[in-house]
Short mmCIF file of C-alpha atoms in Angstrom, two decimals:
data_model
loop_
_atom_site.label_atom_id
_atom_site.label_comp_id
_atom_site.label_asym_id
_atom_site.label_seq_id
_atom_site.Cartn_x
_atom_site.Cartn_y
_atom_site.Cartn_z
CA UNK O 1305 0.00 0.00 0.00
CA UNK O 1306 1.20 3.58 -0.62
CA UNK O 1307 2.93 5.01 2.44
CA UNK O 1308 3.79 1.64 3.94
CA UNK O 1309 7.05 -0.25 4.08
CA UNK O 1310 8.23 -3.56 5.42
CA UNK O 1311 10.55 -3.63 8.41
CA UNK O 1312 13.45 -4.65 6.16
CA UNK O 1313 12.97 -1.53 3.99
CA UNK O 1314 13.39 0.96 6.81
CA UNK O 1315 16.58 3.00 6.93
CA UNK O 1316 19.06 3.44 9.77
CA UNK O 1317 17.80 4.81 13.08
CA UNK O 1318 19.53 6.60 15.92
CA UNK O 1319 20.47 3.91 18.41
CA UNK O 1320 18.59 3.35 21.68
CA UNK O 1321 16.36 6.43 21.60
CA UNK O 1322 14.70 7.00 24.94
CA UNK O 1323 14.90 8.68 28.34
CA UNK O 1324 18.36 9.95 29.30
CA UNK O 1325 17.53 11.94 32.42
CA UNK O 1326 14.49 12.65 34.63
CA UNK O 1327 13.53 15.25 37.20
CA UNK O 1328 10.46 15.43 39.45
CA UNK O 1329 8.73 18.25 41.25
CA UNK O 1330 5.98 17.87 43.84
CA UNK O 1331 4.52 20.45 46.26
CA UNK O 1332 6.24 21.22 49.55
CA UNK O 1333 3.12 20.53 51.63
CA UNK O 1334 0.79 17.58 52.04
CA UNK O 1335 -2.21 16.35 53.99
CA UNK O 1336 -2.20 13.00 55.80
CA UNK O 1337 -4.87 10.68 54.37
CA UNK O 1338 -5.68 9.08 57.75
CA UNK O 1339 -6.28 12.55 59.21
CA UNK O 1340 -8.34 13.43 56.15
CA UNK O 1341 -10.53 10.38 56.79
CA UNK O 1342 -11.36 11.74 60.24
CA UNK O 1343 -11.90 15.27 58.92
CA UNK O 1344 -14.26 14.02 56.21
CA UNK O 1345 -16.13 11.80 58.64
CA UNK O 1346 -15.60 8.59 56.67
CA UNK O 1347 -14.74 5.16 58.02
CA UNK O 1348 -11.13 4.56 59.07
CA UNK O 1349 -9.18 2.98 56.22
CA UNK O 1350 -11.39 4.22 53.39
CA UNK O 1351 -8.57 6.30 51.89
CA UNK O 1352 -5.53 4.55 53.37
CA UNK O 1353 -6.61 0.94 52.79
CA UNK O 1354 -9.40 1.18 50.24
CA UNK O 1355 -7.46 3.51 47.95
CA UNK O 1356 -3.98 2.61 49.19
CA UNK O 1357 -3.00 6.25 49.77
CA UNK O 1358 -0.90 7.63 52.64
CA UNK O 1359 -0.39 11.32 51.84
CA UNK O 1360 -1.59 13.84 49.26
CA UNK O 1361 0.44 16.77 48.02
CA UNK O 1362 -1.35 19.98 47.09
CA UNK O 1363 -0.63 23.50 45.87
CA UNK O 1364 -1.56 26.83 47.36
CA UNK O 1365 -2.68 29.67 45.11
CA UNK O 1366 1.03 30.51 44.66
CA UNK O 1367 1.41 27.66 42.14
CA UNK O 1368 -0.22 26.91 38.81
CA UNK O 1369 0.61 24.66 35.88
CA UNK O 1370 3.06 27.19 34.44
CA UNK O 1371 5.05 27.50 37.67
CA UNK O 1372 5.18 23.71 38.15
CA UNK O 1373 6.60 23.22 34.67
CA UNK O 1374 9.04 26.13 34.96
CA UNK O 1375 10.37 24.61 38.18
CA UNK O 1376 10.86 21.07 36.92
CA UNK O 1377 12.47 22.15 33.63
CA UNK O 1378 14.97 24.48 35.28
CA UNK O 1379 15.86 21.85 37.87
CA UNK O 1380 16.44 19.23 35.15
CA UNK O 1381 18.70 21.57 33.23
CA UNK O 1382 20.65 22.66 36.33
CA UNK O 1383 21.04 19.21 37.85
CA UNK O 1384 22.31 17.78 34.56
CA UNK O 1385 24.56 20.71 33.62
CA UNK O 1386 22.72 21.28 30.34
CA UNK O 1387 22.71 24.43 28.22
CA UNK O 1388 19.38 25.57 26.84
CA UNK O 1389 20.75 25.70 23.30
CA UNK O 1390 21.21 21.90 23.46
CA UNK O 1391 17.42 21.43 23.28
CA UNK O 1392 15.68 21.40 19.89
CA UNK O 1393 12.22 20.22 20.87
CA UNK O 1394 10.13 20.89 23.96
CA UNK O 1395 6.84 19.04 24.41
CA UNK O 1396 4.36 19.59 27.24
CA UNK O 1397 1.62 17.16 28.26
CA UNK O 1398 -1.03 18.55 30.61
CA UNK O 1399 -4.76 18.69 31.23
CA UNK O 1400 -4.50 21.65 33.62
CA UNK O 1401 -5.65 24.36 31.25
CA UNK O 1402 -5.51 28.01 32.34
CA UNK O 1403 -5.57 29.45 28.83
CA UNK O 1404 -7.50 28.18 25.79
CA UNK O 1405 -4.93 29.53 23.35
CA UNK O 1406 -1.51 30.12 24.87
CA UNK O 1407 0.48 26.94 25.53
CA UNK O 1408 2.44 26.18 28.69
CA UNK O 1409 5.40 25.50 26.41
CA UNK O 1410 5.52 29.15 25.37
CA UNK O 1411 5.71 30.20 29.03
CA UNK O 1412 8.62 27.81 29.60
CA UNK O 1413 10.45 29.47 26.71
CA UNK O 1414 11.29 32.29 29.14
CA UNK O 1415 13.99 29.98 30.49
CA UNK O 1416 15.59 29.84 27.04
CA UNK O 1417 15.87 33.63 26.56
CA UNK O 1418 19.39 34.11 27.90
CA UNK O 1419 20.70 31.34 25.63
CA UNK O 1420 19.19 33.02 22.56
CA UNK O 1421 17.73 29.67 21.49
CA UNK O 1422 14.27 30.17 19.96
CA UNK O 1423 14.58 27.30 17.47
CA UNK O 1424 12.60 24.88 19.65
CA UNK O 1425 9.75 22.84 18.18
CA UNK O 1426 6.74 21.38 20.00
CA UNK O 1427 3.70 22.67 21.92
CA UNK O 1428 1.15 21.28 24.41
CA UNK O 1429 -0.71 17.98 24.11
CA UNK O 1430 -3.97 17.35 25.97
CA UNK O 1431 -6.08 14.28 26.66
CA UNK O 1432 -6.62 13.81 30.38
CA UNK O 1433 -3.76 11.79 31.92
CA UNK O 1434 -2.46 10.58 28.53
CA UNK O 1435 -1.01 13.91 27.37
CA UNK O 1436 2.42 13.26 28.89
CA UNK O 1437 2.75 9.97 27.03
CA UNK O 1438 1.64 11.54 23.75
CA UNK O 1439 4.24 14.29 24.27
CA UNK O 1440 6.91 11.66 24.98
CA UNK O 1441 6.01 9.73 21.84
CA UNK O 1442 6.23 12.97 19.82
CA UNK O 1443 9.71 13.60 21.21
CA UNK O 1444 10.92 10.07 20.46
CA UNK O 1445 9.44 10.22 16.96
CA UNK O 1446 11.21 13.54 16.33
CA UNK O 1447 14.60 12.12 17.30
CA UNK O 1448 13.98 9.15 14.98
CA UNK O 1449 12.79 11.35 12.08
CA UNK O 1450 14.32 13.30 9.22
CA UNK O 1451 13.47 16.49 11.17
CA UNK O 1452 15.98 15.72 13.92
CA UNK O 1453 18.92 18.15 14.05
CA UNK O 1454 21.00 16.26 16.61
CA UNK O 1455 19.81 18.11 19.72
CA UNK O 1456 17.92 16.76 22.71
CA UNK O 1457 14.16 16.71 23.08
CA UNK O 1458 12.67 17.74 26.41
CA UNK O 1459 9.31 16.41 27.61
CA UNK O 1460 7.35 17.91 30.49
CA UNK O 1461 4.27 16.32 32.04
CA UNK O 1462 2.56 18.35 34.74
CA UNK O 1463 -0.81 18.76 36.42
CA UNK O 1464 -2.69 19.90 39.50
CA UNK O 1465 -5.33 17.28 40.35
CA UNK O 1466 -8.09 18.74 42.51
CA UNK O 1467 -11.66 17.61 43.10
CA UNK O 1468 -14.79 19.10 44.64
CA UNK O 1469 -15.61 18.07 48.20
CA UNK O 1470 -16.68 14.43 48.22
CA UNK O 1471 -15.49 10.89 47.61
CA UNK O 1472 -13.08 11.81 44.78
CA UNK O 1473 -11.17 14.52 46.66
CA UNK O 1474 -8.65 12.12 48.33
CA UNK O 1475 -7.55 10.94 44.85
CA UNK O 1476 -6.00 14.33 44.09
CA UNK O 1477 -2.37 15.40 43.97
CA UNK O 1478 0.00 17.62 42.01
CA UNK O 1479 3.40 17.56 40.39
CA UNK O 1480 5.50 17.59 37.27
CA UNK O 1481 8.07 15.35 35.59
CA UNK O 1482 10.65 16.45 33.03
CA UNK O 1483 12.42 13.92 30.79
CA UNK O 1484 15.40 14.40 28.51
CA UNK O 1485 15.08 12.37 25.30
CA UNK O 1486 17.80 11.38 22.86
CA UNK O 1487 19.86 8.47 21.50
CA UNK O 1488 22.11 6.15 23.53
CA UNK O 1489 19.64 6.40 26.41
CA UNK O 1490 19.72 4.19 29.51
CA UNK O 1491 15.95 3.70 29.11
CA UNK O 1492 15.44 2.93 25.42
CA UNK O 1493 12.09 2.47 23.70
CA UNK O 1494 11.63 -0.99 22.21
CA UNK O 1495 10.80 -0.29 18.58
CA UNK O 1496 7.44 -1.51 17.34
CA UNK O 1497 6.26 -2.61 20.77
CA UNK O 1498 3.32 -0.37 21.57
CA UNK O 1499 -0.23 -1.56 22.12
CA UNK O 1500 -2.72 1.32 21.91
CA UNK O 1501 -6.48 1.49 22.45
CA UNK O 1502 -8.61 4.62 21.97
CA UNK O 1503 -12.35 4.93 22.39
CA UNK O 1504 -15.05 7.49 23.15
CA UNK O 1505 -16.39 7.64 26.72
CA UNK O 1506 -17.47 10.27 29.24
CA UNK O 1507 -15.75 8.70 32.23
CA UNK O 1508 -13.85 11.82 33.36
CA UNK O 1509 -13.89 15.21 31.66
CA UNK O 1510 -13.74 18.95 32.35
CA UNK O 1511 -16.48 20.80 30.46
CA UNK O 1512 -16.59 23.80 32.82
CA UNK O 1513 -13.66 25.98 31.81
CA UNK O 1514 -14.24 28.27 34.80
CA UNK O 1515 -13.56 25.45 37.26
CA UNK O 1516 -10.58 23.23 38.05
CA UNK O 1517 -12.92 20.41 39.01
CA UNK O 1518 -13.75 17.52 36.65
CA UNK O 1519 -16.99 15.64 36.10
CA UNK O 1520 -16.38 12.02 37.08
CA UNK O 1521 -18.30 8.80 36.55
CA UNK O 1522 -16.27 6.68 38.95
CA UNK O 1523 -17.58 3.25 38.00
CA UNK O 1524 -17.33 3.93 34.27
CA UNK O 1525 -13.82 5.29 34.72
CA UNK O 1526 -12.63 2.04 36.32
CA UNK O 1527 -14.32 -0.01 33.59
CA UNK O 1528 -12.69 2.10 30.85
CA UNK O 1529 -9.26 1.83 32.52
CA UNK O 1530 -9.42 -1.96 32.86
CA UNK O 1531 -10.90 -2.55 29.41
CA UNK O 1532 -8.17 -0.35 27.88
CA UNK O 1533 -5.58 -2.40 29.77
CA UNK O 1534 -7.03 -5.63 28.33
CA UNK O 1535 -6.95 -4.31 24.78
CA UNK O 1536 -3.48 -2.78 25.02
CA UNK O 1537 -1.98 -5.93 26.50
CA UNK O 1538 -3.52 -8.04 23.74
CA UNK O 1539 -2.12 -5.78 21.01
CA UNK O 1540 1.30 -5.62 22.70
CA UNK O 1541 1.51 -9.40 22.96
CA UNK O 1542 0.53 -9.84 19.31
CA UNK O 1543 3.27 -7.44 18.24
CA UNK O 1544 6.00 -9.04 20.32
CA UNK O 1545 4.90 -12.50 19.17
CA UNK O 1546 5.23 -11.29 15.56
CA UNK O 1547 8.75 -10.02 16.31
CA UNK O 1548 9.74 -13.27 17.92
CA UNK O 1549 8.33 -15.30 15.01
CA UNK O 1550 10.40 -13.26 12.56
CA UNK O 1551 13.40 -14.24 14.69
CA UNK O 1552 12.38 -17.91 14.53
CA UNK O 1553 10.96 -18.24 18.04
CA UNK O 1554 7.50 -19.60 18.93
CA UNK O 1555 7.75 -18.55 22.58
CA UNK O 1556 4.60 -17.26 24.29
CA UNK O 1557 4.75 -13.84 25.98
CA UNK O 1558 3.62 -13.50 29.59
CA UNK O 1559 4.12 -11.21 32.56
CA UNK O 1560 7.31 -13.13 33.35
CA UNK O 1561 8.88 -11.41 30.32
CA UNK O 1562 8.61 -8.03 32.02
CA UNK O 1563 11.30 -7.29 34.57
CA UNK O 1564 9.08 -4.57 36.03
CA UNK O 1565 5.66 -3.05 35.31
CA UNK O 1566 4.49 0.49 36.03
CA UNK O 1567 0.98 1.85 35.59
CA UNK O 1568 -0.84 5.15 35.52
CA UNK O 1569 -1.93 5.43 39.15
CA UNK O 1570 -5.14 7.31 40.00
CA UNK O 1571 -4.73 5.54 43.36
CA UNK O 1572 -2.45 2.70 44.42
CA UNK O 1573 -5.06 0.00 44.93
CA UNK O 1574 -6.12 0.25 41.26
CA UNK O 1575 -2.53 -0.49 40.22
CA UNK O 1576 -2.50 -3.68 42.28
CA UNK O 1577 -5.81 -4.69 40.69
CA UNK O 1578 -4.38 -3.90 37.24
CA UNK O 1579 -1.47 -6.28 37.66
CA UNK O 1580 -3.95 -8.94 38.75
CA UNK O 1581 -5.93 -8.11 35.62
CA UNK O 1582 -2.93 -8.83 33.41
CA UNK O 1583 -2.46 -12.18 35.12
CA UNK O 1584 -6.11 -12.93 34.32
CA UNK O 1585 -5.33 -12.15 30.68
CA UNK O 1586 -2.34 -14.51 30.74
CA UNK O 1587 -4.50 -17.22 32.31
CA UNK O 1588 -7.36 -16.93 29.81
CA UNK O 1589 -5.09 -16.78 26.75
CA UNK O 1590 -2.93 -19.74 27.79
CA UNK O 1591 -3.85 -22.89 25.81
CA UNK O 1592 -3.38 -25.21 28.80
CA UNK O 1593 -2.55 -23.41 32.08
CA UNK O 1594 -1.29 -25.47 35.01
CA UNK O 1595 -3.90 -25.06 37.76
CA UNK O 1596 -2.33 -27.68 40.06
CA UNK O 1597 1.01 -26.00 40.78
CA UNK O 1598 2.47 -22.58 40.08
CA UNK O 1599 0.81 -19.14 39.96
CA UNK O 1600 -2.46 -20.44 38.44
CA UNK O 1601 -3.03 -22.99 41.20
CA UNK O 1602 -6.72 -23.38 42.01
CA UNK O 1603 -7.89 -20.93 39.35
CA UNK O 1604 -9.50 -23.52 37.04
CA UNK O 1605 -12.97 -22.38 38.19
CA UNK O 1606 -12.37 -19.11 36.28
CA UNK O 1607 -11.31 -20.75 33.04
CA UNK O 1608 -14.43 -19.79 31.09
CA UNK O 1609 -15.08 -16.27 32.37
CA UNK O 1610 -15.49 -13.49 29.81
CA UNK O 1611 -13.10 -10.58 30.53
CA UNK O 1612 -15.69 -7.92 29.69
CA UNK O 1613 -17.96 -9.36 32.40
CA UNK O 1614 -15.36 -9.33 35.18
CA UNK O 1615 -14.54 -5.65 35.71
CA UNK O 1616 -16.46 -5.64 38.99
CA UNK O 1617 -16.46 -9.36 39.77
CA UNK O 1618 -15.15 -9.50 43.34
CA UNK O 1619 -14.44 -13.22 43.21
CA UNK O 1620 -12.24 -12.90 40.12
CA UNK O 1621 -10.55 -9.79 41.49
CA UNK O 1622 -9.78 -11.37 44.87
CA UNK O 1623 -8.51 -14.64 43.38
CA UNK O 1624 -6.15 -13.01 40.90
CA UNK O 1625 -4.91 -10.37 43.34
CA UNK O 1626 -3.91 -13.23 45.62
CA UNK O 1627 -2.34 -15.16 42.73
CA UNK O 1628 -0.36 -12.12 41.59
CA UNK O 1629 0.72 -10.96 45.06
CA UNK O 1630 4.31 -12.16 44.67
CA UNK O 1631 4.51 -10.66 41.19
CA UNK O 1632 3.25 -7.35 42.55
CA UNK O 1633 5.88 -7.33 45.32
CA UNK O 1634 8.71 -8.03 42.87
CA UNK O 1635 7.72 -6.09 39.76
CA UNK O 1636 5.41 -3.20 40.69
CA UNK O 1637 5.15 -2.26 44.38
CA UNK O 1638 8.32 -0.15 44.46
CA UNK O 1639 6.93 2.02 41.65
CA UNK O 1640 4.18 3.37 43.92
CA UNK O 1641 6.33 5.52 46.21
CA UNK O 1642 5.36 8.87 44.68
CA UNK O 1643 1.76 7.80 44.10
CA UNK O 1644 1.32 6.66 47.70
CA UNK O 1645 3.04 9.68 49.23
CA UNK O 1646 1.93 12.47 46.87
CA UNK O 1647 -1.23 11.24 45.14
CA UNK O 1648 -2.40 11.35 41.55
CA UNK O 1649 -0.44 13.79 39.37
CA UNK O 1650 -2.50 13.05 36.21
CA UNK O 1651 -0.12 13.26 33.19
CA UNK O 1652 3.08 12.75 35.24
CA UNK O 1653 1.55 9.90 37.26
CA UNK O 1654 2.97 6.96 35.32
CA UNK O 1655 6.35 8.71 35.00
CA UNK O 1656 6.41 9.39 38.72
CA UNK O 1657 5.93 5.64 39.07
CA UNK O 1658 8.79 5.00 36.65
CA UNK O 1659 11.04 7.36 38.60
CA UNK O 1660 10.01 5.74 41.89
CA UNK O 1661 10.96 2.33 40.53
CA UNK O 1662 14.38 3.50 39.35
CA UNK O 1663 15.05 5.41 42.57
CA UNK O 1664 14.68 2.29 44.69
CA UNK O 1665 16.83 -0.08 42.63
CA UNK O 1666 20.55 -0.30 42.06
CA UNK O 1667 21.89 0.02 38.50
CA UNK O 1668 22.81 -3.67 38.66
CA UNK O 1669 19.26 -4.69 39.60
CA UNK O 1670 17.60 -2.98 36.64
CA UNK O 1671 20.33 -3.31 33.99
CA UNK O 1672 19.05 -5.17 30.93
CA UNK O 1673 15.48 -5.37 32.22
CA UNK O 1674 12.32 -4.79 30.17
CA UNK O 1675 10.00 -2.29 31.89
CA UNK O 1676 6.35 -2.37 30.86
CA UNK O 1677 4.61 1.02 30.99
CA UNK O 1678 0.82 1.40 30.91
CA UNK O 1679 -0.49 4.92 30.36
CA UNK O 1680 -4.19 5.77 30.52
CA UNK O 1681 -6.10 9.00 29.94
CA UNK O 1682 -9.86 9.33 30.33
CA UNK O 1683 -12.07 9.99 27.39
CA UNK O 1684 -10.23 7.71 26.54
CA UNK O 1685 -6.72 6.92 25.28
CA UNK O 1686 -4.26 4.28 26.46
CA UNK O 1687 -0.97 2.65 25.48
CA UNK O 1688 1.12 -0.19 26.85
CA UNK O 1689 4.73 0.03 25.70
CA UNK O 1690 8.10 -1.16 26.93
CA UNK O 1691 11.48 0.31 27.74
CA UNK O 1692 14.69 -1.70 27.67
CA UNK O 1693 17.25 -0.73 30.31
CA UNK O 1694 20.84 -0.59 29.11
CA UNK O 1695 23.14 -3.43 30.13
CA UNK O 1696 25.89 -1.02 31.19
CA UNK O 1697 25.61 -0.46 34.92
CA UNK O 1698 29.21 0.51 35.60
CA UNK O 1699 30.01 3.52 37.82
CA UNK O 1700 29.71 6.70 35.77
CA UNK O 1701 27.53 5.07 33.11
CA UNK O 1702 24.35 6.80 31.91
CA UNK O 1703 22.28 4.34 33.95
CA UNK O 1704 24.36 4.93 37.06
CA UNK O 1705 23.87 8.69 36.65
CA UNK O 1706 20.12 8.34 36.16
CA UNK O 1707 19.70 6.15 39.25
CA UNK O 1708 21.92 8.45 41.30
CA UNK O 1709 19.95 11.55 40.30
CA UNK O 1710 16.68 9.97 41.53
CA UNK O 1711 17.98 8.29 44.67
CA UNK O 1712 16.95 11.20 46.90
CA UNK O 1713 13.21 10.93 46.16
CA UNK O 1714 12.26 9.48 49.55
CA UNK O 1715 14.26 12.13 51.40
CA UNK O 1716 12.62 14.86 49.34
CA UNK O 1717 9.17 13.46 50.16
CA UNK O 1718 10.04 13.30 53.85
CA UNK O 1719 11.21 16.93 53.83
CA UNK O 1720 7.73 18.25 53.04
CA UNK O 1721 5.51 20.02 55.56
CA UNK O 1722 2.38 18.28 56.85
CA UNK O 1723 -0.66 20.53 57.26
CA UNK O 1724 -3.99 19.91 58.94
CA UNK O 1725 -6.96 18.83 56.80
CA UNK O 1726 -8.69 22.09 57.67
CA UNK O 1727 -5.79 24.05 56.15
CA UNK O 1728 -5.89 21.83 53.06
CA UNK O 1729 -9.65 22.45 52.78
CA UNK O 1730 -9.11 26.21 53.09
CA UNK O 1731 -6.55 26.08 50.28
CA UNK O 1732 -8.98 24.19 48.05
CA UNK O 1733 -11.68 26.78 48.78
CA UNK O 1734 -9.26 29.60 47.97
CA UNK O 1735 -8.28 28.00 44.65
CA UNK O 1736 -11.95 27.46 43.82
CA UNK O 1737 -12.88 31.09 44.52
CA UNK O 1738 -9.90 32.65 42.73
CA UNK O 1739 -9.53 30.33 39.71
CA UNK O 1740 -9.35 32.55 36.61
CA UNK O 1741 -9.83 35.66 38.74
CA UNK O 1742 -8.16 38.80 37.37
CA UNK O 1743 -6.61 40.96 38.58
CA UNK O 1744 -5.35 38.80 41.44
CA UNK O 1745 -2.48 38.80 43.93
CA UNK O 1746 -1.83 35.32 45.41
CA UNK O 1747 -2.00 35.01 49.20
CA UNK O 1748 0.01 31.84 49.79
CA UNK O 1749 3.34 31.93 51.59
CA UNK O 1750 6.43 31.92 49.38
CA UNK O 1751 8.50 30.76 52.37
CA UNK O 1752 6.57 27.47 52.40
CA UNK O 1753 7.88 26.59 48.93
CA UNK O 1754 11.01 24.54 48.26
CA UNK O 1755 14.09 26.60 47.32
CA UNK O 1756 14.30 26.91 43.54
CA UNK O 1757 10.49 26.81 43.10
CA UNK O 1758 8.86 29.13 40.60
CA UNK O 1759 5.69 30.78 41.88
CA UNK O 1760 2.92 33.10 40.72
CA UNK O 1761 3.41 36.74 41.78
CA UNK O 1762 0.36 38.36 40.17
CA UNK O 1763 -2.33 38.11 37.53
CA UNK O 1764 -3.04 41.49 35.95
CA UNK O 1765 -6.38 42.79 34.71
CA UNK O 1766 -5.71 41.26 31.28
CA UNK O 1767 -5.11 37.79 32.81
CA UNK O 1768 -1.37 38.01 32.13
CA UNK O 1769 0.56 35.98 34.68
CA UNK O 1770 3.91 36.89 36.17
CA UNK O 1771 6.29 34.59 38.00
CA UNK O 1772 9.37 34.69 40.21
CA UNK O 1773 11.69 32.01 41.54
CA UNK O 1774 12.53 31.39 45.17
CA UNK O 1775 16.35 31.46 45.39
CA UNK O 1776 18.16 28.15 45.57
CA UNK O 1777 20.33 29.33 48.45
CA UNK O 1778 17.48 30.28 50.80
CA UNK O 1779 18.06 29.21 54.37
CA UNK O 1780 15.62 26.44 55.21
CA UNK O 1781 14.15 26.36 58.72
CA UNK O 1782 14.52 23.51 61.20
CA UNK O 1783 15.94 20.94 58.79
CA UNK O 1784 19.76 20.72 59.05
CA UNK O 1785 19.92 18.17 56.22
CA UNK O 1786 18.06 20.52 53.93
CA UNK O 1787 20.40 23.37 54.76
CA UNK O 1788 23.36 21.16 53.92
CA UNK O 1789 21.77 20.00 50.70
CA UNK O 1790 21.03 23.56 49.64
CA UNK O 1791 24.70 24.41 50.10
CA UNK O 1792 25.65 21.22 48.26
CA UNK O 1793 23.46 22.23 45.36
CA UNK O 1794 25.20 25.58 44.99
CA UNK O 1795 28.54 23.74 45.02
CA UNK O 1796 27.28 21.45 42.27
CA UNK O 1797 26.19 24.42 40.18
CA UNK O 1798 29.70 25.85 40.52
CA UNK O 1799 31.10 22.55 39.27
CA UNK O 1800 28.70 22.63 36.33
CA UNK O 1801 29.81 26.15 35.43
CA UNK O 1802 33.46 25.13 35.45
CA UNK O 1803 34.61 24.95 31.79
CA UNK O 1804 36.45 21.73 32.58
CA UNK O 1805 33.09 19.96 32.85
CA UNK O 1806 31.49 21.36 29.70
CA UNK O 1807 32.75 18.53 27.48
CA UNK O 1808 30.15 16.23 29.02
CA UNK O 1809 26.72 17.93 28.94
CA UNK O 1810 25.13 14.99 30.73
CA UNK O 1811 27.65 14.83 33.55
CA UNK O 1812 25.67 14.13 36.71
CA UNK O 1813 27.91 15.11 39.57
CA UNK O 1814 25.17 15.26 42.17
CA UNK O 1815 25.78 13.48 45.43
CA UNK O 1816 23.35 10.69 46.30
CA UNK O 1817 22.57 12.68 49.43
CA UNK O 1818 21.46 15.82 47.59
CA UNK O 1819 18.01 16.76 48.87
CA UNK O 1820 15.31 18.94 47.46
#
C-alpha cells in the first residue's frame, strides 16, 4: 500500500532512543490521608486501605501549571549541567488548562531567553492523563525522524489534580516530571512494541472551563481503565509474538517477560488490581494453564469467564490479586512511592511511578530489564509500551547517573511540611474562589515553597501571569539536612559552570545525598 514499508525496507535509526535523564517536582506541603478520613467523617481505612493512599500533596494559590513546569524544567537543566541551546524540541503534556490559546510550552520558553535559542519545536498535548505519554512519543518520533537536528528533546508532564468536596477529593495530587530524550539512552524504547487502544467515553472530563474540578463517573472510569488495559496488552503481545516469530521463536509472551511493570496510578489499589488483571489475561489466553502448581493454582474455576464481564467481579478480582501478590511485590510495588506519598499527578503519574521504581533499585538490579509502561487517559486513550534498560551499569555510566539523580526521592518526600486537613480544605476553597480571577495577587506563603520553586506573583487585569523564583540558596528552617543539601546544590552548580566539565553535557555530579 502507498505510504507503507516492510521492516526490512526501513533505513538506519539513531540507536537506543529514549529517556536519558528525569527530574520530578511535587509540592512542599501535604495532607495526611488518615487525618483526612477523620476530617471528612468517613470510616477509618477508606482512603488509606481502600485507595492505598498515605499522603496527598497539594498546591496553594502561589502555584499553577506554568510554575510547576518552569520549576521542573529548570531543575532538570541545572542538575544535569545542560545548556538551553542543546534542546531542539520541547513538548508539554497537561490537562491543567488556564488558557484556551496560549500553551504552557511558550511560558517555559522564558527559560531559554538568555541562551538566545528560539529554534525549539513542540507545543502542548492534551487528553486527560495521557497527554504526557503523547508528548513523549512525539519527542521520540522527532529524534527518529528526518526532522531531527541532533539536539535533545525535552518532555514535560505536569498537572494539578483537585476535586470538589466528596469521595473523589482524596484521589487528588499535584506535580511535574521532566524527561530528557535522545539516543544512547539508559531507558530505550523498544521499537514496534506499543499496544494502543482509543475509544469514546465520558468517564472523566472537564467541560466547565471556569472550574478546576472535573466531572467524574467513577464506575465507568474504572471499567474504561481496565478494558483499555485488556486491549493494550492483547495488542502488545501480538506485536512481540510477531517479532519473535520473525526471529524464529514460537515462545509465548507472559508477565514473566517483564522485569518490572508500572501503571498510571489514580490511586495505588487500582494499580495492584491492574497487575492482577494482566495475570487474568495470561491465564485466559494460555492454551493449557497449570492449575495444580504454580501461579495459576486453584484458578480452574475461572477458566471460562469473559473478561468484559469481570470488571467488577469481586471473586475474580480477589482470586487473581492473591495469585499475583508475589509478582506485585517483585515487579510493581516499588513504583508506587510517589503515588502513595503524593497522590495522583495526572499526566506525570505513570512517570512518577517509573522514577520511583528507578530510585529504589541499584543500577545492577535494573540493567538489561524490560520495563512495561501502561499509560491511561480518560475519554479515553491508552498505550502499553516497553522500555529496555541498558546493560551497562558501571560507575559513571548513563544508567548509574540516572539512578543516582533519583535516589533522593524518599528524602525529598520526607522533607515536606504536613498541614492539617482544615488548612488543606481552606486552600482548596481559595483556589476554587480565585480560579481565573483577574486581577489577582496570590496570598500563599512563598516561604513554604522549596528553594528553587517558581511561583505566581500576580495576575493582571488582562489575565497576564507573572512569576518569580525562590532562590536556591534560601536558608531552610529547622531541617539541618536541607540546609546542607542547599549548600551542596550551589557547590554542584559551581562545578557545572566550570569549563572543565562542559565537554560532558550529561555529567551528573550530584551526590546521592542531595536533597530537594
